[in-house]
mmCIF file of C-alpha atoms in Angstrom:
data_model
loop_
_atom_site.group_PDB
_atom_site.id
_atom_site.type_symbol
_atom_site.label_atom_id
_atom_site.label_comp_id
_atom_site.label_asym_id
_atom_site.label_seq_id
_atom_site.Cartn_x
_atom_site.Cartn_y
_atom_site.Cartn_z
ATOM 1 C CA MET W 1 -0.028 0.007 0.069
ATOM 2 C CA GLN W 2 2.983 2.283 0.489
ATOM 3 C CA LEU W 3 3.838 1.966 -3.183
ATOM 4 C CA GLU W 4 0.145 2.906 -4.046
ATOM 5 C CA LEU W 5 0.623 5.991 -1.915
ATOM 6 C CA LEU W 6 3.768 7.014 -3.659
ATOM 7 C CA LEU W 7 2.262 6.358 -7.085
ATOM 8 C CA LEU W 8 -0.788 8.526 -6.021
ATOM 9 C CA LEU W 9 1.579 11.435 -5.366
ATOM 10 C CA HIS W 10 3.517 10.670 -8.519
ATOM 11 C CA ARG W 11 0.484 10.706 -10.711
ATOM 12 C CA ASP W 12 0.085 14.459 -10.406
ATOM 13 C CA PRO W 13 3.191 16.111 -9.122
ATOM 14 C CA ASP W 14 1.557 19.468 -8.746
ATOM 15 C CA ALA W 15 -1.284 18.079 -6.571
ATOM 16 C CA SER W 16 -0.846 18.122 -2.823
ATOM 17 C CA TRP W 17 -2.423 15.449 -0.666
ATOM 18 C CA THR W 18 -3.321 15.710 3.082
ATOM 19 C CA ALA W 19 -3.323 12.454 5.084
ATOM 20 C CA ASP W 20 -7.089 12.565 5.187
ATOM 21 C CA ASP W 21 -7.356 12.800 1.433
ATOM 22 C CA ALA W 22 -4.781 10.119 0.843
ATOM 23 C CA ALA W 23 -6.379 7.811 3.388
ATOM 24 C CA GLN W 24 -9.857 8.349 1.789
ATOM 25 C CA HIS W 25 -8.538 7.704 -1.724
ATOM 26 C CA LEU W 26 -6.638 4.511 -0.633
ATOM 27 C CA ARG W 27 -9.277 3.408 1.864
ATOM 28 C CA ALA W 28 -6.805 3.407 4.677
ATOM 29 C CA ALA W 29 -6.593 4.766 8.198
ATOM 30 C CA VAL W 30 -5.678 8.409 8.444
ATOM 31 C CA PRO W 31 -2.887 7.706 10.989
ATOM 32 C CA TRP W 32 -1.431 5.255 8.582
ATOM 33 C CA ALA W 33 -1.506 7.654 5.801
ATOM 34 C CA ALA W 34 0.038 10.479 7.884
ATOM 35 C CA GLY W 35 2.886 8.090 8.953
ATOM 36 C CA ARG W 36 3.648 6.906 5.516
ATOM 37 C CA LEU W 37 3.508 10.540 4.029
ATOM 38 C CA ASP W 38 6.030 11.572 6.764
ATOM 39 C CA ASP W 39 8.126 8.503 5.772
ATOM 40 C CA LEU W 40 8.019 9.631 2.116
ATOM 41 C CA ALA W 41 9.074 13.115 2.920
ATOM 42 C CA ALA W 42 11.891 11.730 5.271
ATOM 43 C CA SER W 43 13.230 9.612 2.514
ATOM 44 C CA GLY W 44 13.117 12.485 -0.092
ATOM 45 C CA LEU W 45 10.397 11.025 -2.257
ATOM 46 C CA ALA W 46 7.878 13.647 -1.190
ATOM 47 C CA GLU W 47 7.953 17.181 0.128
ATOM 48 C CA ALA W 48 5.679 18.822 2.713
ATOM 49 C CA VAL W 49 3.541 21.675 1.484
ATOM 50 C CA GLY W 50 1.955 23.057 4.640
ATOM 51 C CA PRO W 51 -0.173 20.222 5.915
ATOM 52 C CA ALA W 52 -0.135 18.361 2.664
ATOM 53 C CA PHE W 53 2.526 16.512 0.581
ATOM 54 C CA ARG W 54 3.508 16.111 -3.048
ATOM 55 C CA PHE W 55 5.889 14.061 -5.027
ATOM 56 C CA ARG W 56 9.366 15.416 -5.166
ATOM 57 C CA THR W 57 10.014 15.512 -8.815
ATOM 58 C CA ALA W 58 13.711 16.678 -8.532
ATOM 59 C CA GLY W 59 14.667 13.915 -6.017
ATOM 60 C CA PRO W 60 17.390 11.331 -6.741
ATOM 61 C CA TRP W 61 14.805 8.595 -7.011
ATOM 62 C CA SER W 62 12.425 10.372 -9.326
ATOM 63 C CA ALA W 63 13.519 8.502 -12.500
ATOM 64 C CA THR W 64 13.072 5.182 -10.646
ATOM 65 C CA VAL W 65 9.703 6.062 -9.542
ATOM 66 C CA ASP W 66 8.786 7.209 -13.170
ATOM 67 C CA GLU W 67 9.842 3.710 -14.436
ATOM 68 C CA ILE W 68 7.894 1.930 -11.731
ATOM 69 C CA ALA W 69 4.835 3.986 -12.379
ATOM 70 C CA GLY W 70 5.079 3.294 -16.104
ATOM 71 C CA ARG W 71 5.283 -0.450 -15.555
ATOM 72 C CA TYR W 72 2.879 -0.888 -12.608
ATOM 73 C CA PRO W 73 -0.412 -1.100 -14.410
ATOM 74 C CA ALA W 74 0.644 -3.920 -16.530
ATOM 75 C CA ARG W 75 3.059 -5.637 -14.067
ATOM 76 C CA ARG W 76 1.317 -5.073 -10.703
ATOM 77 C CA SER W 77 1.558 -8.650 -9.544
ATOM 78 C CA THR W 78 5.226 -8.897 -10.526
ATOM 79 C CA ILE W 79 6.228 -5.678 -8.785
ATOM 80 C CA ILE W 80 4.326 -6.603 -5.617
ATOM 81 C CA GLY W 81 5.941 -9.988 -5.639
ATOM 82 C CA LEU W 82 9.382 -8.418 -5.863
ATOM 83 C CA ILE W 83 8.566 -6.168 -2.969
ATOM 84 C CA PHE W 84 7.611 -9.082 -0.726
ATOM 85 C CA ALA W 85 10.560 -11.222 -1.968
ATOM 86 C CA GLY W 86 12.983 -8.758 -0.363
ATOM 87 C CA PRO W 87 16.515 -8.126 -1.609
ATOM 88 C CA ALA W 88 18.092 -10.413 -4.027
ATOM 89 C CA ALA W 89 21.434 -12.148 -3.104
ATOM 90 C CA GLY W 90 24.506 -11.076 -4.934
ATOM 91 C CA PRO W 91 27.209 -13.335 -6.354
ATOM 92 C CA ASN W 92 28.494 -13.946 -2.898
ATOM 93 C CA GLY W 93 25.188 -15.008 -1.577
ATOM 94 C CA ARG W 94 24.870 -11.778 0.642
ATOM 95 C CA THR W 95 22.216 -9.170 0.378
ATOM 96 C CA ASP W 96 24.341 -6.230 1.333
#
């Protein structure tokens, strides 16, 4: 659901979303939405605009989010599966 929230912000970078608005749109609890919006801002994926948040288009992850957003409608199950699979092991068998 965190990805859904990020993609909601990404969909219209000029729009600002309050926790109430995001929670209603995603059918989630307001405290959950408020916490995740704070998390997105802390990670640099969103920026606070007063009591609301919007996607941070100039952030270091914006191109990656653009790519995920483009593939998500057709590959939703695959992307969700990758999220729940966790990090892939490298050639040495480690995930770091």
